[in-house]
Tab-separated table of C-alpha atoms and ligand atoms in Angstrom:
chain	number	residue	atom	x	y	z
A	170	UNK	CA	26.037	5.252	-0.159
A	171	UNK	CA	23.663	8.157	-0.297
A	172	UNK	CA	24.730	11.438	1.349
A	173	UNK	CA	23.403	11.546	4.873
A	174	UNK	CA	21.575	14.421	6.441
A	175	UNK	CA	24.394	14.874	8.873
A	176	UNK	CA	26.873	15.329	6.061
A	177	UNK	CA	24.611	17.518	3.963
A	178	UNK	CA	24.250	19.845	6.895
A	179	UNK	CA	27.998	19.949	7.374
A	180	UNK	CA	28.547	20.811	3.726
A	181	UNK	CA	26.003	23.572	3.971
A	182	UNK	CA	27.508	25.341	6.927
A	183	UNK	CA	31.106	24.601	6.132
A	184	UNK	CA	34.312	24.213	7.962
A	185	UNK	CA	33.233	25.446	11.343
A	186	UNK	CA	31.147	22.376	11.910
A	187	UNK	CA	33.678	20.025	10.431
A	188	UNK	CA	36.079	21.317	13.039
A	189	UNK	CA	33.522	20.652	15.687
A	190	UNK	CA	33.403	17.028	14.608
A	191	UNK	CA	30.277	16.688	12.520
A	192	UNK	CA	32.009	14.529	9.887
A	193	UNK	CA	30.827	11.318	11.496
A	194	UNK	CA	27.329	11.711	10.123
A	195	UNK	CA	25.407	10.655	13.158
A	196	UNK	CA	21.952	9.489	12.242
A	197	UNK	CA	19.786	10.150	15.167
A	198	UNK	CA	16.872	11.367	13.071
A	199	UNK	CA	14.689	14.284	13.711
A	200	UNK	CA	16.952	17.321	13.864
A	201	UNK	CA	15.540	19.701	16.431
A	202	UNK	CA	12.372	17.686	16.751
A	203	UNK	CA	14.250	14.644	17.978
A	204	UNK	CA	15.977	16.694	20.629
A	205	UNK	CA	12.950	18.448	21.985
A	206	UNK	CA	12.789	16.026	24.776
A	207	UNK	CA	10.879	13.262	26.386
A	208	UNK	CA	7.393	13.546	27.723
A	209	UNK	CA	6.973	14.767	31.237
A	210	UNK	CA	8.408	18.270	30.924
A	211	UNK	CA	4.913	19.537	30.184
A	212	UNK	CA	5.848	20.400	26.623
A	213	UNK	CA	4.995	18.197	23.667
A	214	UNK	CA	7.836	17.097	21.474
A	215	UNK	CA	7.361	16.982	17.736
A	216	UNK	CA	7.306	13.924	15.530
A	217	UNK	CA	8.066	14.634	11.889
A	218	UNK	CA	6.458	12.212	9.459
A	219	UNK	CA	7.194	12.149	5.736
A	220	UNK	CA	4.599	10.698	3.356
A	221	UNK	CA	5.935	9.496	0.008
A	222	UNK	CA	2.821	9.196	-2.156
A	223	UNK	CA	1.544	8.879	-5.709
A	224	UNK	CA	-0.088	12.317	-5.802
A	225	UNK	CA	0.172	12.565	-9.597
A	226	UNK	CA	0.734	10.154	-12.472
A	227	UNK	CA	-1.290	7.084	-13.396
A	228	UNK	CA	-2.219	5.875	-9.901
A	229	UNK	CA	-2.682	9.362	-8.424
A	230	UNK	CA	-6.061	8.559	-6.802
A	231	UNK	CA	-4.257	6.154	-4.464
A	232	UNK	CA	-1.941	8.894	-3.247
A	233	UNK	CA	-4.793	11.346	-2.778
A	234	UNK	CA	-6.874	8.847	-0.796
A	235	UNK	CA	-3.902	7.870	1.361
A	236	UNK	CA	-3.250	11.539	2.057
A	237	UNK	CA	-6.816	12.132	3.205
A	238	UNK	CA	-6.707	9.145	5.545
A	239	UNK	CA	-3.410	10.374	6.960
A	240	UNK	CA	-4.728	13.919	7.375
A	241	UNK	CA	-7.678	12.684	9.396
A	242	UNK	CA	-5.453	10.567	11.651
A	243	UNK	CA	-2.980	13.414	12.247
A	244	UNK	CA	-5.820	15.783	13.077
A	245	UNK	CA	-7.375	13.329	15.552
A	246	UNK	CA	-4.070	12.498	17.220
A	247	UNK	CA	-3.004	16.125	17.522
A	248	UNK	CA	-6.289	16.856	19.296
A	249	UNK	CA	-5.427	14.368	22.046
A	250	UNK	CA	-4.189	16.309	25.065
A	251	UNK	CA	-2.539	13.237	26.570
A	252	UNK	CA	-0.370	12.441	23.548
A	253	UNK	CA	3.207	13.354	24.581
A	254	UNK	CA	4.072	14.639	21.105
A	255	UNK	CA	2.461	16.439	18.213
A	256	UNK	CA	2.721	15.204	14.646
A	257	UNK	CA	3.816	17.280	11.699
A	258	UNK	CA	3.421	15.563	8.356
A	259	UNK	CA	5.074	16.438	5.042
A	260	UNK	CA	3.615	15.062	1.797
A	261	UNK	CA	5.864	14.478	-1.190
A	262	UNK	CA	4.676	13.468	-4.661
A	263	UNK	CA	6.464	10.536	-6.298
A	264	UNK	CA	4.444	11.009	-9.519
A	265	UNK	CA	3.830	7.214	-9.759
A	266	UNK	CA	7.429	6.846	-10.904
A	267	UNK	CA	10.361	4.867	-9.476
A	268	UNK	CA	13.097	7.501	-9.875
A	269	UNK	CA	10.836	10.225	-8.513
A	270	UNK	CA	9.946	8.056	-5.551
A	271	UNK	CA	13.630	7.981	-4.689
A	272	UNK	CA	13.806	11.764	-5.045
A	273	UNK	CA	10.708	12.166	-2.885
A	274	UNK	CA	12.092	10.183	0.031
A	275	UNK	CA	15.476	11.909	-0.244
A	276	UNK	CA	13.741	15.256	-0.012
A	277	UNK	CA	11.723	14.158	3.013
A	278	UNK	CA	14.784	12.852	4.814
A	279	UNK	CA	17.372	15.467	3.866
A	280	UNK	CA	15.315	18.602	3.567
A	281	UNK	CA	12.419	18.038	5.921
A	282	UNK	CA	14.484	15.923	8.314
A	283	UNK	CA	11.600	13.587	8.986
A	284	UNK	CA	11.882	10.955	11.704
A	285	UNK	CA	9.880	8.316	9.887
A	286	UNK	CA	8.575	7.795	6.363
A	287	UNK	CA	5.226	6.316	5.379
A	288	UNK	CA	4.494	5.025	1.845
A	289	UNK	CA	4.613	4.484	-0.989
A	290	UNK	CA	1.520	2.753	-2.386
A	291	UNK	CA	2.673	0.863	-5.487
A	292	UNK	CA	5.231	-1.839	-4.713
A	293	UNK	CA	7.643	-0.656	-7.425
A	294	UNK	CA	7.712	2.844	-5.918
A	295	UNK	CA	8.181	1.534	-2.390
A	296	UNK	CA	11.060	-0.678	-3.497
A	297	UNK	CA	12.792	2.276	-5.144
A	298	UNK	CA	12.402	4.387	-1.994
A	299	UNK	CA	13.385	1.718	0.506
A	300	UNK	CA	16.993	1.768	-0.659
A	301	UNK	CA	17.234	5.337	0.618
A	302	UNK	CA	15.559	4.525	3.947
A	303	UNK	CA	17.954	1.636	4.356
A	304	UNK	CA	21.043	3.755	3.644
A	305	UNK	CA	19.869	6.655	5.778
A	306	UNK	CA	18.671	4.373	8.577
A	307	UNK	CA	15.339	6.152	8.836
A	308	UNK	CA	12.352	3.885	9.508
A	309	UNK	CA	9.991	3.505	6.578
A	310	UNK	CA	6.641	1.829	6.833
A	311	UNK	CA	4.452	1.180	3.834
A	312	UNK	CA	0.733	1.231	4.452
A	313	UNK	CA	-0.207	-0.421	1.159
A	314	UNK	CA	2.621	-2.095	-0.787
A	315	UNK	CA	2.156	-5.834	-0.750
A	316	UNK	CA	5.063	-7.330	-2.723
A	317	UNK	CA	6.940	-9.871	-0.614
A	318	UNK	CA	10.388	-8.598	-1.623
A	319	UNK	CA	9.865	-5.356	0.324
A	320	UNK	CA	10.368	-6.763	3.796
A	321	UNK	CA	12.807	-9.433	2.629
A	322	UNK	CA	15.154	-6.968	0.918
A	323	UNK	CA	14.430	-3.759	2.808
A	324	UNK	CA	16.116	-4.757	6.052
A	325	UNK	CA	15.234	-3.810	9.594
A	326	UNK	CA	14.263	-0.193	8.793
A	327	UNK	CA	11.545	-1.250	6.333
A	328	UNK	CA	8.203	-2.722	7.349
A	329	UNK	CA	4.547	-2.742	6.348
A	330	UNK	CA	1.171	-2.724	8.072
A	331	UNK	CA	-0.794	-4.477	5.315
A	332	UNK	CA	-0.883	-8.147	4.324
A	333	UNK	CA	1.454	-9.298	1.550
A	334	UNK	CA	0.976	-10.894	-1.856
A	335	UNK	CA	1.689	-14.500	-0.911
A	336	UNK	CA	-1.368	-14.209	1.306
A	337	UNK	CA	-3.454	-12.272	-1.198
A	338	UNK	CA	-2.691	-14.660	-4.097
A	339	UNK	CA	-3.449	-17.690	-1.942
A	340	UNK	CA	-6.752	-16.220	-0.742
A	341	UNK	CA	-7.891	-15.711	-4.325
A	342	UNK	CA	-6.670	-19.110	-5.562
A	343	UNK	CA	-8.627	-20.785	-2.767
A	344	UNK	CA	-11.636	-18.647	-3.538
A	345	UNK	CA	-11.460	-19.677	-7.206
A	346	UNK	CA	-11.213	-23.369	-6.310
A	347	UNK	CA	-13.615	-23.549	-3.393
A	348	UNK	CA	-16.230	-20.863	-3.969
A	349	UNK	CA	-16.263	-20.619	-7.751
A	350	UNK	CA	-15.435	-24.330	-8.220
A	351	UNK	CA	-12.890	-23.405	-10.890
A	352	UNK	CA	-10.808	-26.211	-12.336
A	353	UNK	CA	-8.804	-24.176	-14.826
A	354	UNK	CA	-7.291	-20.674	-14.753
A	355	UNK	CA	-5.528	-18.438	-17.247
A	356	UNK	CA	-3.056	-15.841	-16.013
A	357	UNK	CA	-2.565	-12.277	-17.194
A	358	UNK	CA	0.545	-10.511	-15.956
A	359	UNK	CA	1.698	-6.892	-16.140
A	360	UNK	CA	5.370	-7.311	-17.004
A	361	UNK	CA	7.732	-5.081	-15.063
A	362	UNK	CA	5.286	-4.534	-12.219
A	363	UNK	CA	6.669	-6.378	-9.186
A	364	UNK	CA	3.211	-6.425	-7.632
A	365	UNK	CA	1.688	-8.218	-10.614
A	366	UNK	CA	4.626	-10.601	-10.967
A	367	UNK	CA	4.517	-11.586	-7.291
A	368	UNK	CA	0.794	-12.208	-7.343
A	369	UNK	CA	1.075	-14.371	-10.449
A	370	UNK	CA	3.587	-16.562	-8.584
A	371	UNK	CA	1.588	-16.917	-5.390
A	372	UNK	CA	-1.707	-17.637	-7.174
A	373	UNK	CA	-0.028	-20.217	-9.424
A	374	UNK	CA	1.416	-22.115	-6.474
A	375	UNK	CA	-1.797	-22.170	-4.468
A	376	UNK	CA	-4.060	-22.959	-7.434
A	377	UNK	CA	-1.941	-25.934	-8.509
A	378	UNK	CA	-1.500	-27.130	-4.910
A	379	UNK	CA	-5.292	-27.083	-4.561
A	380	UNK	CA	-5.722	-29.312	-7.627
A	381	UNK	CA	-6.357	-26.649	-10.291
A	382	UNK	CA	-4.887	-26.628	-13.784
A	383	UNK	CA	-3.187	-23.601	-15.249
A	384	UNK	CA	-3.832	-22.767	-18.883
A	385	UNK	CA	-1.933	-20.101	-20.783
A	386	UNK	CA	-0.226	-16.971	-19.407
A	387	UNK	CA	-0.623	-13.632	-21.232
A	388	UNK	CA	1.342	-10.443	-20.661
A	389	UNK	CA	0.896	-6.718	-21.129
A	390	UNK	CA	2.806	-3.560	-20.236
A	391	UNK	CA	1.915	-0.491	-18.197
A	392	UNK	CA	0.006	1.974	-20.371
A	393	UNK	CA	-1.182	-0.565	-22.983
A	394	UNK	CA	-4.677	0.126	-24.297
A	395	UNK	CA	-5.266	-2.449	-27.041
A	396	UNK	CA	-5.798	-5.941	-25.657
A	397	UNK	CA	-7.383	-7.633	-28.681
A	398	UNK	CA	-4.668	-10.273	-29.112
A	399	UNK	CA	-4.756	-11.110	-25.410
A	400	UNK	CA	-8.542	-11.351	-25.420
A	401	UNK	CA	-8.571	-13.616	-28.492
A	402	UNK	CA	-6.196	-16.015	-26.730
A	403	UNK	CA	-8.329	-16.005	-23.582
A	404	UNK	CA	-11.394	-16.827	-25.634
A	405	UNK	CA	-9.792	-19.808	-27.265
A	406	UNK	CA	-8.324	-21.115	-23.953
A	407	UNK	CA	-11.744	-20.656	-22.324
A	408	UNK	CA	-10.586	-20.975	-18.651
A	409	UNK	CA	-13.038	-21.150	-15.742
A	410	UNK	CA	-11.431	-18.017	-14.279
A	411	UNK	CA	-8.802	-15.468	-15.296
A	412	UNK	CA	-6.283	-14.295	-12.684
A	413	UNK	CA	-5.580	-10.654	-13.521
A	414	UNK	CA	-3.473	-9.074	-10.781
A	415	UNK	CA	-2.892	-5.641	-12.301
A	416	UNK	CA	-3.720	-2.003	-11.618
A	417	UNK	CA	-7.132	-0.512	-12.375
A	418	UNK	CA	-6.241	1.459	-15.542
A	419	UNK	CA	-5.293	-1.527	-17.689
A	420	UNK	CA	-7.546	-3.991	-15.826
A	421	UNK	CA	-10.649	-1.941	-16.734
A	422	UNK	CA	-9.772	-1.997	-20.436
A	423	UNK	CA	-8.921	-5.701	-20.461
A	424	UNK	CA	-12.281	-6.620	-18.921
A	425	UNK	CA	-14.149	-4.209	-21.169
A	426	UNK	CA	-12.535	-5.554	-24.335
A	427	UNK	CA	-12.982	-9.161	-23.201
A	428	UNK	CA	-16.706	-8.646	-22.630
A	429	UNK	CA	-17.070	-6.809	-25.941
A	430	UNK	CA	-15.650	-9.846	-27.703
A	431	UNK	CA	-18.011	-12.223	-25.897
A	432	UNK	CA	-15.728	-13.707	-23.221
A	433	UNK	CA	-17.909	-14.033	-20.110
A	434	UNK	CA	-15.857	-15.948	-17.516
A	435	UNK	CA	-15.009	-14.159	-14.240
A	436	UNK	CA	-11.824	-12.171	-13.791
A	437	UNK	CA	-10.152	-12.214	-10.379
A	438	UNK	CA	-7.744	-9.630	-9.045
A	439	UNK	CA	-6.113	-8.111	-6.004
A	440	UNK	CA	-6.130	-4.752	-4.251
A	441	UNK	CA	-4.671	-3.108	-7.372
A	442	UNK	CA	-8.182	-3.035	-8.853
A	443	UNK	CA	-9.368	-0.788	-6.071
A	444	UNK	CA	-10.304	2.571	-7.507
A	445	UNK	CA	-13.500	4.197	-8.845
A	446	UNK	CA	-11.630	4.675	-12.123
A	447	UNK	CA	-12.107	0.937	-12.725
A	448	UNK	CA	-15.793	1.725	-13.291
A	449	UNK	CA	-15.198	5.066	-14.997
A	450	UNK	CA	-13.064	3.321	-17.622
A	451	UNK	CA	-14.843	-0.026	-17.834
A	452	UNK	CA	-18.490	0.990	-17.368
A	453	UNK	CA	-21.091	-1.714	-16.726
A	454	UNK	CA	-18.811	-4.432	-18.144
A	455	UNK	CA	-16.918	-4.458	-14.838
A	456	UNK	CA	-19.815	-6.079	-12.984
A	457	UNK	CA	-19.535	-9.651	-11.724
A	458	UNK	CA	-15.798	-10.016	-11.097
A	459	UNK	CA	-13.930	-10.482	-7.811
A	460	UNK	CA	-11.096	-8.780	-6.006
A	461	UNK	CA	-9.220	-9.158	-2.770
A	462	UNK	CA	-8.924	-6.065	-0.592
A	463	UNK	CA	-7.936	-4.730	2.837
A	464	UNK	CA	-11.165	-2.926	3.642
A	465	UNK	CA	-14.696	-2.176	2.532
A	466	UNK	CA	-16.746	0.772	3.815
A	467	UNK	CA	-19.829	-1.458	3.929
A	468	UNK	CA	-18.199	-3.782	6.473
A	469	UNK	CA	-20.492	-3.874	9.508
A	470	UNK	CA	-17.572	-4.031	11.955
A	471	UNK	CA	-18.216	-1.091	14.368
A	472	UNK	CA	-14.593	0.089	14.109
A	473	UNK	CA	-15.021	0.356	10.326
A	474	UNK	CA	-18.374	2.117	10.573
A	475	UNK	CA	-17.035	4.603	13.092
A	476	UNK	CA	-14.137	5.469	10.777
A	477	UNK	CA	-16.445	5.748	7.737
A	478	UNK	CA	-18.621	8.252	9.627
A	479	UNK	CA	-15.715	10.477	10.652
A	480	UNK	CA	-14.104	10.308	7.211
A	481	UNK	CA	-17.370	11.111	5.468
A	482	UNK	CA	-17.957	14.073	7.799
A	483	UNK	CA	-14.559	15.527	6.914
A	484	UNK	CA	-14.297	14.762	3.200
A	485	UNK	CA	-17.905	14.244	2.084
A	486	UNK	CA	-17.218	10.793	0.648
A	487	UNK	CA	-16.771	7.205	1.741
A	488	UNK	CA	-13.206	6.018	2.317
A	489	UNK	CA	-11.616	3.305	0.177
A	490	UNK	CA	-8.915	0.855	1.266
A	491	UNK	CA	-6.180	3.347	0.655
A	492	UNK	CA	-7.638	5.984	2.955
A	493	UNK	CA	-8.172	3.350	5.666
A	494	UNK	CA	-4.604	2.060	5.366
A	495	UNK	CA	-3.148	5.580	5.400
A	496	UNK	CA	-5.177	6.352	8.514
A	497	UNK	CA	-4.066	3.124	10.192
A	498	UNK	CA	-0.397	3.704	9.378
A	499	UNK	CA	-0.381	7.034	11.208
A	500	UNK	CA	-1.977	5.423	14.278
A	501	UNK	CA	0.657	2.665	14.192
A	502	UNK	CA	3.457	5.216	13.924
A	503	UNK	CA	1.964	7.152	16.840
A	504	UNK	CA	1.757	3.968	18.908
A	505	UNK	CA	5.424	3.294	18.181
A	506	UNK	CA	6.500	6.878	18.917
A	507	UNK	CA	4.692	6.797	22.230
A	508	UNK	CA	6.576	3.671	23.280
A	509	UNK	CA	9.878	4.933	21.838
A	510	UNK	CA	9.479	8.119	23.858
A	511	UNK	CA	11.449	10.127	21.311
A	512	UNK	CA	11.848	10.763	17.613
A	513	UNK	CA	15.252	9.119	17.522
A	514	UNK	CA	15.477	6.882	14.437
A	515	UNK	CA	16.701	3.669	15.991
A	516	UNK	CA	14.281	3.838	18.913
A	517	UNK	CA	11.429	4.508	16.495
A	518	UNK	CA	12.504	1.654	14.253
A	519	UNK	CA	12.614	-0.741	17.201
A	520	UNK	CA	9.203	0.414	18.385
A	521	UNK	CA	7.701	-0.031	14.904
A	522	UNK	CA	9.198	-3.503	14.668
A	523	UNK	CA	7.557	-4.404	17.966
A	524	UNK	CA	4.052	-3.029	17.295
A	525	UNK	CA	1.713	-5.216	19.256
A	526	UNK	CA	-2.079	-5.631	19.207
A	527	UNK	CA	-2.790	-2.205	17.758
A	528	UNK	CA	-6.483	-2.150	16.874
A	529	UNK	CA	-6.790	-0.478	13.492
A	530	UNK	CA	-9.609	-0.053	10.995
A	531	UNK	CA	-8.224	-2.813	8.748
A	532	UNK	CA	-7.502	-5.279	11.557
A	533	UNK	CA	-5.133	-5.857	14.438
A	534	UNK	CA	-1.496	-4.969	13.844
A	535	UNK	CA	1.184	-7.062	15.494
A	536	UNK	CA	4.560	-6.877	13.789
A	537	UNK	CA	6.179	-10.260	13.322
A	538	UNK	CA	9.938	-10.877	13.350
A	539	UNK	CA	9.867	-10.603	9.550
A	540	UNK	CA	8.264	-7.129	9.870
A	541	UNK	CA	5.037	-8.522	8.444
A	542	UNK	CA	1.557	-8.445	9.941
A	543	UNK	CA	-1.204	-11.033	9.843
A	544	UNK	CA	-4.492	-9.411	8.916
A	545	UNK	CA	-7.742	-10.538	7.343
A	546	UNK	CA	-8.691	-9.860	3.723
A	547	UNK	CA	-12.084	-9.095	2.287
A	548	UNK	CA	-13.275	-10.514	-1.007
A	549	UNK	CA	-15.377	-8.050	-2.958
A	550	UNK	CA	-17.558	-8.509	-5.998
A	551	UNK	CA	-17.685	-5.772	-8.593
A	552	UNK	CA	-21.141	-4.251	-8.975
A	553	UNK	CA	-22.568	-1.670	-11.404
A	554	UNK	CA	-20.622	1.287	-10.102
A	555	UNK	CA	-18.664	0.103	-7.097
A	556	UNK	CA	-17.413	-3.020	-5.356
A	557	UNK	CA	-19.774	-4.779	-3.002
A	558	UNK	CA	-18.811	-6.717	0.098
A	559	UNK	CA	-18.790	-10.448	-0.627
A	560	UNK	CA	-17.035	-12.170	2.259
A	561	UNK	CA	-14.287	-11.900	4.819
A	562	UNK	CA	-11.365	-14.261	4.541
B	752	LIG	N1	-0.800	-3.522	-3.032
B	752	LIG	C1	-0.563	-2.651	-4.155
B	752	LIG	C2	0.914	-2.732	-4.522
B	752	LIG	O1	1.692	-3.219	-3.768
B	752	LIG	C3	-0.998	-1.250	-3.874
B	752	LIG	C4	-2.433	-1.110	-3.417
B	752	LIG	C5	-2.796	-1.285	-2.083
B	752	LIG	C6	-3.425	-0.787	-4.292
B	752	LIG	C7	-4.126	-1.170	-1.651
B	752	LIG	C8	-4.754	-0.642	-3.893
B	752	LIG	C9	-5.127	-0.848	-2.546
B	752	LIG	O2	1.347	-2.331	-5.560
């Protein structure tokens, strides 16, 4: 088991505290912040939030966007006079790397003594971090990781506020069958990426159950840049659609190389496509493909438009899904903290696990007994330079 904050503190200040009985490693969460009292004494208590994000490495834009969404939410909440606590947020970079994600959450919990952790984005990085949250019994809520194993294996301290990949894969399989009238599909998997592997499984099941036929399955690895062999196989299989649930870096190159070799059938993907870099790397070849996502700034829903306005005013750009989810996660944590009435870890965990009807930008959040939420998806079509809203699912 990982060294707890209680014990680390004891080691640091030595025998005196051991004598006073600190060896039991109580895990109340929050250090001084947790003790600063309930509302009603006229003084706000402090909630310490740790954000474990991909601020560098290959999916760094996701971490940056999440951070901006979180910053906006913290600023808005701290301006509310009637909120019984103030929020202090610490951001830690996991460098888009599993081992560093573990280090990042350890630092947030041990050093910053946060009461609750939000993040990470990529499912692999969230799964690495959740082991620490579980051991330390500090609630961790991912705003964006969709792999189904997270809530199944993470235990009661780990939850998410976004939909999961069984839903996302099913939405896109149905879309392929019903909207695109596809009869056959090829699959392209990123090996070693739990997100990609999970989405391959869920799409497969739903596509076959809906009467579709699966053709061949191709694989690639993170960081690959030459997809000629894969593209040649796709061309000869000639499926109606290609299910490509990867991340934007490799996805952009696969589509680009497929189009360059004359393969014109649509590619379908999930939220992992969502970044402007898809277009920066793939250019105009990206146009005319479909992805599933949590949010689109062009959504006419007034809640979305209101958020887009405030985000644009602060950062001078339109928010993507990641910024919206980061923003929503902070509001959900604040809702839980308000009901918990303190920063104590178990109370916070229980309040997160009973989130109910919280109206967020990406939909209504009600935490189910499996620590999963039911939220709508949007299907987007890739345009010249950006995704365009296609339909709500
Ligand atoms: N769902 C992705 C994962 O689990 C992360 C992601 C979320 C990417 C939202 C883009 C937008 O790995």
